[in-house]
Amino acid sequence: MSEQLTLDVKSFDLEQAFEELRQLEQSLHKTDAGFDARLATAEKALDFIDKIRQHLQAECALQTESVQPDKSLIPFR
Amino acid sequence: MEETERSQDELDLGADVEIHSVAELTERISGAISNEFGGPVWVRGEISNYRGRNQKGHIYFNIKDEEAVLPCVFFARQSANIGFDLAEGLEVLVSGTLNVYAPHGKYQLVVQRLLPGGVGQLHIRFEQLKKKLLGEGLFDEARKRPLPRFPKVIGIVTSPTGAVIRDMLKILGRRYPRLRILIVPTQVQGDGAAASIVQAIETLSGFQEPKVDTIVLARGGGSIEDLWPFNEETVARAIFASNIPIVSAIGHETDFTISDFVADARAATPTHAAELVSPDGAELLRELSHVSQRLFMTLRQEVDLYGQKLKRYSTSPVLRFPEKIVVDSRQTLDRHMERLSYRLTNLLQERQLQWLRPAERLGALNPLKVLERGFALAETTDGKVVVDAAQLKTGDNVALHFARGGADARIEKLRKERS
């Protein structure tokens, strides 16, 4: 579970977040877990969805850089 | 005259001489050509005897070199979009199938493709390199890597000026503005372009900080000569050697380059490449909504199921009237007891009857019953029942037994009676 999930746009691992969300959704279908446990899983998943949504909706702009012959990076214009 | 007639007469047509009709011979020639040239052939030459399209849109011309002429027909359907004007003396490369046009008794090339001479040369180089690299496995689908779904850094090999990079950045920014884009300004046309492209690929592949997730080779549309650097072997091998997935986006949708075949993915256009390498934020949000709905529906269905069960229980007579179970059971028990009692009584009566009948028969044999009818039983002193007068002699004592009581008697006289 992503206890350390952060809303830092740069460090947020969207792939991992979607993967964990997928696993949560999958475990929700395991009926032998009991309803209360599954309800808790659903709450976690919804929490996850909120965080991913916040990440996706956070204001940010493409970071474009130009690779120089010496492999240094300068802003691309 | 006489000489000619004589020579005709003297012709000896042996039995093994095969004589053809013109059609048959032409048919055989046609078959021989088909056997020799089963598929399309490429021929280079100069257009001659060009007269433009006829009324049906077909083009008839010859191609020739210094030593030979080949009649050609370029039918309207195939020649509709050749893209340039044919002219007398134009050097061309044509591809087509050879056949025989029997009514005129001539062989000809039915043209499928026609390329201008210079382009033709490039086309041949393209086909040869394609065949070579295909043979070496550079196009194998099995080695193509999937593009990361959520890349963080994308490297773009393209010209830093012009519409291509602007359009790509616009699309990337709109779809997923969290990306970091590294642009390697690259010469994508003319002499030195191939080397520039190779260097750019190697530069991006070698980057450690930031690490590049996907590389895009991008170039706008142009002539085959313009796009040619992306058909160079060095570029193909650099793509193949890259440790990062590469998307090739060269020219328009109809343009195919060697780079397209080697790359892990081909995009029809540079803007399509931008879509291919970046997730769509709006689409991801929609996906999240769907997941939310699915979560809700999954639990909702279960709650509904519980609701249905509860409803079923709450309307169940057992739960509404639990005492009814006892009452019903008691009635059932009573019913069973009645049946048991009835059945046992019948059974006993039947058995009694079965026992009485033999008892009656036994009763009939009881000697006391006989005595009741007035008979008497005589018994000697040693306890033997007297059934024959010969058992006795005069003066013997016997005991007489009656139905009730008895008497001792002495034998006075013996009689012999008929039994």
mmCIF file of N, CA and C in Angstrom, chain B residues 5-124:
data_model
loop_
_atom_site.group_PDB
_atom_site.id
_atom_site.type_symbol
_atom_site.label_atom_id
_atom_site.label_comp_id
_atom_site.label_asym_id
_atom_site.label_seq_id
_atom_site.Cartn_x
_atom_site.Cartn_y
_atom_site.Cartn_z
ATOM 1 N N GLU B 5 8.440 -24.596 -107.243
ATOM 2 C CA GLU B 5 7.466 -25.687 -107.077
ATOM 3 C C GLU B 5 8.163 -26.981 -106.742
ATOM 4 N N ARG B 6 9.304 -27.179 -107.359
ATOM 5 C CA ARG B 6 10.007 -28.422 -107.097
ATOM 6 C C ARG B 6 10.499 -28.476 -105.632
ATOM 7 N N SER B 7 11.020 -27.350 -105.182
ATOM 8 C CA SER B 7 11.543 -27.371 -103.809
ATOM 9 C C SER B 7 10.422 -27.578 -102.784
ATOM 10 N N GLN B 8 9.243 -27.018 -103.094
ATOM 11 C CA GLN B 8 8.099 -27.265 -102.189
ATOM 12 C C GLN B 8 7.733 -28.739 -102.194
ATOM 13 N N ASP B 9 7.697 -29.311 -103.382
ATOM 14 C CA ASP B 9 7.329 -30.726 -103.475
ATOM 15 C C ASP B 9 8.323 -31.602 -102.743
ATOM 16 N N GLU B 10 9.553 -31.149 -102.791
ATOM 17 C CA GLU B 10 10.587 -31.997 -102.209
ATOM 18 C C GLU B 10 10.654 -31.910 -100.683
ATOM 19 N N LEU B 11 9.863 -30.964 -100.091
ATOM 20 C CA LEU B 11 9.876 -30.848 -98.621
ATOM 21 C C LEU B 11 9.416 -32.148 -97.994
ATOM 22 N N ASP B 12 10.195 -32.636 -97.120
ATOM 23 C CA ASP B 12 9.838 -33.907 -96.490
ATOM 24 C C ASP B 12 9.324 -33.641 -95.073
ATOM 25 N N LEU B 13 7.988 -33.678 -94.919
ATOM 26 C CA LEU B 13 7.388 -33.454 -93.601
ATOM 27 C C LEU B 13 7.289 -34.790 -92.883
ATOM 28 N N GLY B 14 8.269 -35.094 -92.110
ATOM 29 C CA GLY B 14 8.277 -36.367 -91.394
ATOM 30 C C GLY B 14 7.169 -36.418 -90.357
ATOM 31 N N ALA B 15 6.907 -37.611 -89.882
ATOM 32 C CA ALA B 15 5.825 -37.803 -88.910
ATOM 33 C C ALA B 15 6.085 -37.067 -87.600
ATOM 34 N N ASP B 16 7.364 -36.804 -87.270
ATOM 35 C CA ASP B 16 7.679 -36.177 -85.977
ATOM 36 C C ASP B 16 7.720 -34.659 -86.040
ATOM 37 N N VAL B 17 7.398 -34.099 -87.196
ATOM 38 C CA VAL B 17 7.413 -32.637 -87.295
ATOM 39 C C VAL B 17 6.101 -32.088 -86.721
ATOM 40 N N GLU B 18 6.224 -31.136 -85.800
ATOM 41 C CA GLU B 18 5.022 -30.570 -85.172
ATOM 42 C C GLU B 18 4.716 -29.236 -85.842
ATOM 43 N N ILE B 19 3.528 -29.125 -86.324
ATOM 44 C CA ILE B 19 3.148 -27.876 -86.989
ATOM 45 C C ILE B 19 2.169 -27.123 -86.095
ATOM 46 N N HIS B 20 2.478 -25.839 -85.780
ATOM 47 C CA HIS B 20 1.640 -25.028 -84.897
ATOM 48 C C HIS B 20 0.790 -24.079 -85.705
ATOM 49 N N SER B 21 -0.310 -23.737 -85.100
ATOM 50 C CA SER B 21 -1.003 -22.557 -85.605
ATOM 51 C C SER B 21 -0.278 -21.345 -85.020
ATOM 52 N N VAL B 22 -0.534 -20.190 -85.567
ATOM 53 C CA VAL B 22 0.110 -18.978 -85.055
ATOM 54 C C VAL B 22 -0.284 -18.755 -83.591
ATOM 55 N N ALA B 23 -1.582 -18.993 -83.326
ATOM 56 C CA ALA B 23 -2.074 -18.771 -81.960
ATOM 57 C C ALA B 23 -1.396 -19.718 -80.978
ATOM 58 N N GLU B 24 -1.268 -21.001 -81.448
ATOM 59 C CA GLU B 24 -0.633 -21.976 -80.550
ATOM 60 C C GLU B 24 0.816 -21.587 -80.248
ATOM 61 N N LEU B 25 1.523 -21.184 -81.288
ATOM 62 C CA LEU B 25 2.926 -20.823 -81.094
ATOM 63 C C LEU B 25 3.055 -19.601 -80.179
ATOM 64 N N THR B 26 2.152 -18.650 -80.417
ATOM 65 C CA THR B 26 2.177 -17.440 -79.582
ATOM 66 C C THR B 26 1.873 -17.793 -78.121
ATOM 67 N N GLU B 27 0.950 -18.724 -77.970
ATOM 68 C CA GLU B 27 0.598 -19.176 -76.628
ATOM 69 C C GLU B 27 1.802 -19.801 -75.927
ATOM 70 N N ARG B 28 2.558 -20.590 -76.719
ATOM 71 C CA ARG B 28 3.748 -21.239 -76.135
ATOM 72 C C ARG B 28 4.806 -20.196 -75.769
ATOM 73 N N ILE B 29 4.950 -19.219 -76.634
ATOM 74 C CA ILE B 29 5.931 -18.158 -76.350
ATOM 75 C C ILE B 29 5.520 -17.410 -75.076
ATOM 76 N N SER B 30 4.220 -17.154 -74.985
ATOM 77 C CA SER B 30 3.693 -16.459 -73.806
ATOM 78 C C SER B 30 3.970 -17.268 -72.541
ATOM 79 N N GLY B 31 3.747 -18.600 -72.652
ATOM 80 C CA GLY B 31 4.005 -19.470 -71.510
ATOM 81 C C GLY B 31 5.470 -19.464 -71.126
ATOM 82 N N ALA B 32 6.347 -19.473 -72.164
ATOM 83 C CA ALA B 32 7.786 -19.483 -71.886
ATOM 84 C C ALA B 32 8.200 -18.198 -71.160
ATOM 85 N N ILE B 33 7.621 -17.098 -71.559
ATOM 86 C CA ILE B 33 7.954 -15.819 -70.901
ATOM 87 C C ILE B 33 7.463 -15.828 -69.454
ATOM 88 N N SER B 34 6.258 -16.349 -69.299
ATOM 89 C CA SER B 34 5.708 -16.410 -67.934
ATOM 90 C C SER B 34 6.581 -17.272 -67.034
ATOM 91 N N ASN B 35 7.051 -18.388 -67.592
ATOM 92 C CA ASN B 35 7.906 -19.273 -66.793
ATOM 93 C C ASN B 35 9.221 -18.593 -66.431
ATOM 94 N N GLU B 36 9.759 -17.874 -67.389
ATOM 95 C CA GLU B 36 11.060 -17.241 -67.162
ATOM 96 C C GLU B 36 10.929 -16.049 -66.218
ATOM 97 N N PHE B 37 9.838 -15.295 -66.370
ATOM 98 C CA PHE B 37 9.641 -14.084 -65.548
ATOM 99 C C PHE B 37 8.319 -14.223 -64.792
ATOM 100 N N GLY B 38 8.337 -15.041 -63.788
ATOM 101 C CA GLY B 38 7.096 -15.321 -63.059
ATOM 102 C C GLY B 38 6.505 -14.101 -62.374
ATOM 103 N N GLY B 39 7.339 -13.248 -61.831
ATOM 104 C CA GLY B 39 6.834 -12.097 -61.074
ATOM 105 C C GLY B 39 7.210 -10.797 -61.742
ATOM 106 N N PRO B 40 7.017 -9.706 -61.020
ATOM 107 C CA PRO B 40 7.340 -8.395 -61.592
ATOM 108 C C PRO B 40 8.848 -8.251 -61.819
ATOM 109 N N VAL B 41 9.184 -7.531 -62.835
ATOM 110 C CA VAL B 41 10.600 -7.231 -63.106
ATOM 111 C C VAL B 41 10.778 -5.714 -63.079
ATOM 112 N N TRP B 42 11.980 -5.290 -62.731
ATOM 113 C CA TRP B 42 12.314 -3.868 -62.775
ATOM 114 C C TRP B 42 13.212 -3.634 -63.988
ATOM 115 N N VAL B 43 12.917 -2.582 -64.721
ATOM 116 C CA VAL B 43 13.718 -2.248 -65.905
ATOM 117 C C VAL B 43 14.015 -0.751 -65.884
ATOM 118 N N ARG B 44 15.261 -0.428 -66.187
ATOM 119 C CA ARG B 44 15.631 0.988 -66.254
ATOM 120 C C ARG B 44 15.834 1.361 -67.719
ATOM 121 N N GLY B 45 15.353 2.515 -68.109
ATOM 122 C CA GLY B 45 15.549 2.952 -69.491
ATOM 123 C C GLY B 45 15.015 4.356 -69.696
ATOM 124 N N GLU B 46 14.935 4.704 -70.948
ATOM 125 C CA GLU B 46 14.539 6.068 -71.318
ATOM 126 C C GLU B 46 13.220 5.987 -72.072
ATOM 127 N N ILE B 47 12.317 6.875 -71.741
ATOM 128 C CA ILE B 47 10.999 6.831 -72.408
ATOM 129 C C ILE B 47 11.144 7.272 -73.862
ATOM 130 N N SER B 48 10.506 6.515 -74.749
ATOM 131 C CA SER B 48 10.472 6.924 -76.158
ATOM 132 C C SER B 48 9.095 6.616 -76.720
ATOM 133 N N ASN B 49 8.825 7.228 -77.818
ATOM 134 C CA ASN B 49 7.541 7.025 -78.505
ATOM 135 C C ASN B 49 6.358 7.304 -77.574
ATOM 136 N N TYR B 50 6.528 8.335 -76.723
ATOM 137 C CA TYR B 50 5.486 8.690 -75.751
ATOM 138 C C TYR B 50 4.427 9.547 -76.431
ATOM 139 N N ARG B 51 3.170 9.141 -76.287
ATOM 140 C CA ARG B 51 2.108 9.893 -76.968
ATOM 141 C C ARG B 51 1.035 10.355 -75.980
ATOM 142 N N GLY B 52 1.331 10.332 -74.708
ATOM 143 C CA GLY B 52 0.331 10.763 -73.722
ATOM 144 C C GLY B 52 -0.729 9.686 -73.515
ATOM 145 N N ARG B 53 -1.751 10.050 -72.782
ATOM 146 C CA ARG B 53 -2.822 9.085 -72.512
ATOM 147 C C ARG B 53 -3.757 8.980 -73.702
ATOM 148 N N ASN B 54 -4.275 7.794 -73.931
ATOM 149 C CA ASN B 54 -5.291 7.671 -74.979
ATOM 150 C C ASN B 54 -6.662 7.985 -74.376
ATOM 151 N N GLN B 55 -7.699 7.788 -75.170
ATOM 152 C CA GLN B 55 -9.041 8.184 -74.709
ATOM 153 C C GLN B 55 -9.471 7.441 -73.448
ATOM 154 N N LYS B 56 -8.971 6.230 -73.299
ATOM 155 C CA LYS B 56 -9.352 5.444 -72.111
ATOM 156 C C LYS B 56 -8.434 5.711 -70.927
ATOM 157 N N GLY B 57 -7.462 6.560 -71.120
ATOM 158 C CA GLY B 57 -6.558 6.913 -70.016
ATOM 159 C C GLY B 57 -5.324 6.040 -69.936
ATOM 160 N N HIS B 58 -5.183 5.080 -70.865
ATOM 161 C CA HIS B 58 -4.001 4.217 -70.837
ATOM 162 C C HIS B 58 -2.824 4.939 -71.498
ATOM 163 N N ILE B 59 -1.633 4.576 -71.081
ATOM 164 C CA ILE B 59 -0.431 5.189 -71.665
ATOM 165 C C ILE B 59 0.391 4.098 -72.350
ATOM 166 N N TYR B 60 0.687 4.314 -73.604
ATOM 167 C CA TYR B 60 1.541 3.380 -74.344
ATOM 168 C C TYR B 60 2.852 4.088 -74.648
ATOM 169 N N PHE B 61 3.944 3.458 -74.407
ATOM 170 C CA PHE B 61 5.250 4.040 -74.721
ATOM 171 C C PHE B 61 6.274 2.913 -74.785
ATOM 172 N N ASN B 62 7.485 3.290 -75.174
ATOM 173 C CA ASN B 62 8.590 2.319 -75.123
ATOM 174 C C ASN B 62 9.589 2.817 -74.092
ATOM 175 N N ILE B 63 10.340 1.875 -73.518
ATOM 176 C CA ILE B 63 11.556 2.335 -72.847
ATOM 177 C C ILE B 63 12.711 1.683 -73.609
ATOM 178 N N LYS B 64 13.766 2.439 -73.710
ATOM 179 C CA LYS B 64 14.863 1.942 -74.540
ATOM 180 C C LYS B 64 16.200 2.309 -73.904
ATOM 181 N N ASP B 65 17.195 1.579 -74.312
ATOM 182 C CA ASP B 65 18.562 2.007 -74.032
ATOM 183 C C ASP B 65 19.290 1.992 -75.368
ATOM 184 N N GLU B 66 20.592 1.972 -75.366
ATOM 185 C CA GLU B 66 21.319 2.103 -76.634
ATOM 186 C C GLU B 66 21.142 0.899 -77.535
ATOM 187 N N GLU B 67 20.738 -0.217 -76.964
ATOM 188 C CA GLU B 67 20.737 -1.430 -77.781
ATOM 189 C C GLU B 67 19.367 -2.068 -77.977
ATOM 190 N N ALA B 68 18.379 -1.682 -77.178
ATOM 191 C CA ALA B 68 17.091 -2.387 -77.304
ATOM 192 C C ALA B 68 15.917 -1.476 -76.931
ATOM 193 N N VAL B 69 14.751 -1.953 -77.345
ATOM 194 C CA VAL B 69 13.513 -1.220 -77.070
ATOM 195 C C VAL B 69 12.513 -2.211 -76.457
ATOM 196 N N LEU B 70 11.789 -1.734 -75.444
ATOM 197 C CA LEU B 70 10.772 -2.591 -74.802
ATOM 198 C C LEU B 70 9.437 -1.853 -74.815
ATOM 199 N N PRO B 71 8.435 -2.383 -75.544
ATOM 200 C CA PRO B 71 7.111 -1.735 -75.518
ATOM 201 C C PRO B 71 6.489 -1.856 -74.119
ATOM 202 N N CYS B 72 5.819 -0.804 -73.709
ATOM 203 C CA CYS B 72 5.196 -0.799 -72.373
ATOM 204 C C CYS B 72 3.766 -0.293 -72.482
ATOM 205 N N VAL B 73 2.919 -0.838 -71.597
ATOM 206 C CA VAL B 73 1.573 -0.284 -71.462
ATOM 207 C C VAL B 73 1.358 -0.007 -69.977
ATOM 208 N N PHE B 74 0.863 1.216 -69.726
ATOM 209 C CA PHE B 74 0.634 1.652 -68.341
ATOM 210 C C PHE B 74 -0.856 1.972 -68.261
ATOM 211 N N PHE B 75 -1.616 1.027 -67.741
ATOM 212 C CA PHE B 75 -3.065 1.189 -67.774
ATOM 213 C C PHE B 75 -3.521 2.326 -66.853
ATOM 214 N N ALA B 76 -4.715 2.829 -67.172
ATOM 215 C CA ALA B 76 -5.204 4.043 -66.497
ATOM 216 C C ALA B 76 -5.258 3.875 -64.981
ATOM 217 N N ARG B 77 -5.708 2.712 -64.553
ATOM 218 C CA ARG B 77 -5.894 2.519 -63.109
ATOM 219 C C ARG B 77 -4.554 2.601 -62.360
ATOM 220 N N GLN B 78 -3.552 1.961 -62.931
ATOM 221 C CA GLN B 78 -2.248 1.952 -62.263
ATOM 222 C C GLN B 78 -1.522 3.291 -62.412
ATOM 223 N N SER B 79 -1.804 3.983 -63.520
ATOM 224 C CA SER B 79 -1.026 5.201 -63.805
ATOM 225 C C SER B 79 -1.736 6.466 -63.300
ATOM 226 N N ALA B 80 -2.837 6.288 -62.609
ATOM 227 C CA ALA B 80 -3.635 7.459 -62.215
ATOM 228 C C ALA B 80 -2.859 8.416 -61.311
ATOM 229 N N ASN B 81 -2.028 7.882 -60.417
ATOM 230 C CA ASN B 81 -1.355 8.747 -59.425
ATOM 231 C C ASN B 81 0.162 8.602 -59.492
ATOM 232 N N ILE B 82 0.731 8.785 -60.640
ATOM 233 C CA ILE B 82 2.193 8.601 -60.696
ATOM 234 C C ILE B 82 2.920 9.814 -60.114
ATOM 235 N N GLY B 83 2.268 10.950 -60.036
ATOM 236 C CA GLY B 83 2.837 12.080 -59.293
ATOM 237 C C GLY B 83 3.803 12.949 -60.074
ATOM 238 N N PHE B 84 4.082 12.644 -61.287
ATOM 239 C CA PHE B 84 4.944 13.522 -62.095
ATOM 240 C C PHE B 84 4.602 13.300 -63.565
ATOM 241 N N ASP B 85 5.074 14.211 -64.393
ATOM 242 C CA ASP B 85 4.742 14.132 -65.818
ATOM 243 C C ASP B 85 5.767 13.280 -66.565
ATOM 244 N N LEU B 86 5.224 12.422 -67.397
ATOM 245 C CA LEU B 86 6.122 11.639 -68.253
ATOM 246 C C LEU B 86 6.503 12.500 -69.455
ATOM 247 N N ALA B 87 7.660 12.224 -69.989
ATOM 248 C CA ALA B 87 8.103 12.994 -71.160
ATOM 249 C C ALA B 87 9.072 12.159 -71.978
ATOM 250 N N GLU B 88 9.105 12.459 -73.217
ATOM 251 C CA GLU B 88 10.036 11.785 -74.126
ATOM 252 C C GLU B 88 11.467 11.985 -73.614
ATOM 253 N N GLY B 89 12.200 10.913 -73.532
ATOM 254 C CA GLY B 89 13.604 11.015 -73.143
ATOM 255 C C GLY B 89 13.834 10.948 -71.640
ATOM 256 N N LEU B 90 12.747 10.905 -70.850
ATOM 257 C CA LEU B 90 12.908 10.873 -69.383
ATOM 258 C C LEU B 90 13.446 9.507 -68.937
ATOM 259 N N GLU B 91 14.454 9.561 -68.101
ATOM 260 C CA GLU B 91 14.978 8.293 -67.589
ATOM 261 C C GLU B 91 14.060 7.803 -66.476
ATOM 262 N N VAL B 92 13.656 6.543 -66.564
ATOM 263 C CA VAL B 92 12.707 6.008 -65.576
ATOM 264 C C VAL B 92 13.114 4.603 -65.141
ATOM 265 N N LEU B 93 12.518 4.241 -64.036
ATOM 266 C CA LEU B 93 12.650 2.859 -63.555
ATOM 267 C C LEU B 93 11.227 2.312 -63.502
ATOM 268 N N VAL B 94 10.974 1.270 -64.249
ATOM 269 C CA VAL B 94 9.606 0.750 -64.275
ATOM 270 C C VAL B 94 9.585 -0.678 -63.749
ATOM 271 N N SER B 95 8.455 -0.995 -63.137
ATOM 272 C CA SER B 95 8.249 -2.361 -62.649
ATOM 273 C C SER B 95 6.952 -2.872 -63.231
ATOM 274 N N GLY B 96 6.945 -4.115 -63.637
ATOM 275 C CA GLY B 96 5.713 -4.670 -64.187
ATOM 276 C C GLY B 96 5.924 -6.121 -64.568
ATOM 277 N N THR B 97 4.919 -6.675 -65.221
ATOM 278 C CA THR B 97 5.019 -8.080 -65.646
ATOM 279 C C THR B 97 5.067 -8.146 -67.168
ATOM 280 N N LEU B 98 5.851 -9.081 -67.647
ATOM 281 C CA LEU B 98 5.982 -9.253 -69.103
ATOM 282 C C LEU B 98 4.865 -10.155 -69.597
ATOM 283 N N ASN B 99 4.293 -9.767 -70.739
ATOM 284 C CA ASN B 99 3.349 -10.685 -71.369
ATOM 285 C C ASN B 99 3.423 -10.544 -72.886
ATOM 286 N N VAL B 100 2.647 -11.361 -73.540
ATOM 287 C CA VAL B 100 2.626 -11.307 -75.009
ATOM 288 C C VAL B 100 1.264 -10.812 -75.448
ATOM 289 N N TYR B 101 1.256 -9.781 -76.279
ATOM 290 C CA TYR B 101 -0.012 -9.291 -76.818
ATOM 291 C C TYR B 101 -0.220 -9.962 -78.175
ATOM 292 N N ALA B 102 -0.996 -11.017 -78.147
ATOM 293 C CA ALA B 102 -1.103 -11.897 -79.311
ATOM 294 C C ALA B 102 -1.584 -11.196 -80.589
ATOM 295 N N PRO B 103 -2.599 -10.325 -80.525
ATOM 296 C CA PRO B 103 -3.093 -9.717 -81.772
ATOM 297 C C PRO B 103 -2.009 -8.955 -82.546
ATOM 298 N N HIS B 104 -1.020 -8.432 -81.817
ATOM 299 C CA HIS B 104 0.050 -7.719 -82.520
ATOM 300 C C HIS B 104 1.332 -8.527 -82.587
ATOM 301 N N GLY B 105 1.301 -9.698 -81.974
ATOM 302 C CA GLY B 105 2.472 -10.552 -82.018
ATOM 303 C C GLY B 105 3.694 -9.919 -81.383
ATOM 304 N N LYS B 106 3.511 -9.239 -80.279
ATOM 305 C CA LYS B 106 4.677 -8.617 -79.646
ATOM 306 C C LYS B 106 4.609 -8.813 -78.131
ATOM 307 N N TYR B 107 5.787 -8.851 -77.557
ATOM 308 C CA TYR B 107 5.810 -8.911 -76.088
ATOM 309 C C TYR B 107 5.890 -7.488 -75.557
ATOM 310 N N GLN B 108 5.429 -7.310 -74.313
ATOM 311 C CA GLN B 108 5.379 -5.961 -73.740
ATOM 312 C C GLN B 108 5.434 -6.038 -72.220
ATOM 313 N N LEU B 109 5.727 -4.906 -71.638
ATOM 314 C CA LEU B 109 5.741 -4.828 -70.171
ATOM 315 C C LEU B 109 4.465 -4.126 -69.707
ATOM 316 N N VAL B 110 3.686 -4.812 -68.910
ATOM 317 C CA VAL B 110 2.499 -4.184 -68.314
ATOM 318 C C VAL B 110 2.969 -3.513 -67.019
ATOM 319 N N VAL B 111 3.010 -2.201 -67.048
ATOM 320 C CA VAL B 111 3.676 -1.460 -65.972
ATOM 321 C C VAL B 111 2.768 -1.360 -64.743
ATOM 322 N N GLN B 112 3.346 -1.649 -63.589
ATOM 323 C CA GLN B 112 2.635 -1.455 -62.308
ATOM 324 C C GLN B 112 3.126 -0.200 -61.598
ATOM 325 N N ARG B 113 4.426 0.013 -61.635
ATOM 326 C CA ARG B 113 5.006 1.197 -60.980
ATOM 327 C C ARG B 113 6.005 1.841 -61.922
ATOM 328 N N LEU B 114 6.077 3.165 -61.821
ATOM 329 C CA LEU B 114 7.032 3.894 -62.652
ATOM 330 C C LEU B 114 7.635 5.009 -61.796
ATOM 331 N N LEU B 115 8.945 5.007 -61.678
ATOM 332 C CA LEU B 115 9.636 5.999 -60.851
ATOM 333 C C LEU B 115 10.626 6.774 -61.708
ATOM 334 N N PRO B 116 10.812 8.060 -61.401
ATOM 335 C CA PRO B 116 11.834 8.803 -62.122
ATOM 336 C C PRO B 116 13.219 8.198 -61.854
ATOM 337 N N GLY B 117 14.138 8.370 -62.741
ATOM 338 C CA GLY B 117 15.426 7.673 -62.690
ATOM 339 C C GLY B 117 16.154 7.799 -61.371
ATOM 340 N N GLY B 118 16.349 9.036 -60.886
ATOM 341 C CA GLY B 118 17.093 9.232 -59.635
ATOM 342 C C GLY B 118 16.403 8.569 -58.469
ATOM 343 N N VAL B 119 15.097 8.779 -58.403
ATOM 344 C CA VAL B 119 14.288 8.166 -57.347
ATOM 345 C C VAL B 119 14.355 6.649 -57.464
ATOM 346 N N GLY B 120 14.363 6.206 -58.678
ATOM 347 C CA GLY B 120 14.442 4.769 -58.924
ATOM 348 C C GLY B 120 15.677 4.172 -58.279
ATOM 349 N N GLN B 121 16.772 4.891 -58.417
ATOM 350 C CA GLN B 121 18.014 4.397 -57.814
ATOM 351 C C GLN B 121 17.862 4.278 -56.297
ATOM 352 N N LEU B 122 17.267 5.319 -55.705
ATOM 353 C CA LEU B 122 17.080 5.293 -54.246
ATOM 354 C C LEU B 122 16.152 4.154 -53.844
ATOM 355 N N HIS B 123 15.155 3.957 -54.692
ATOM 356 C CA HIS B 123 14.204 2.896 -54.392
ATOM 357 C C HIS B 123 14.901 1.538 -54.371
ATOM 358 N N ILE B 124 15.784 1.358 -55.340
ATOM 359 C CA ILE B 124 16.511 0.084 -55.377
ATOM 360 C C ILE B 124 17.379 -0.060 -54.132
#
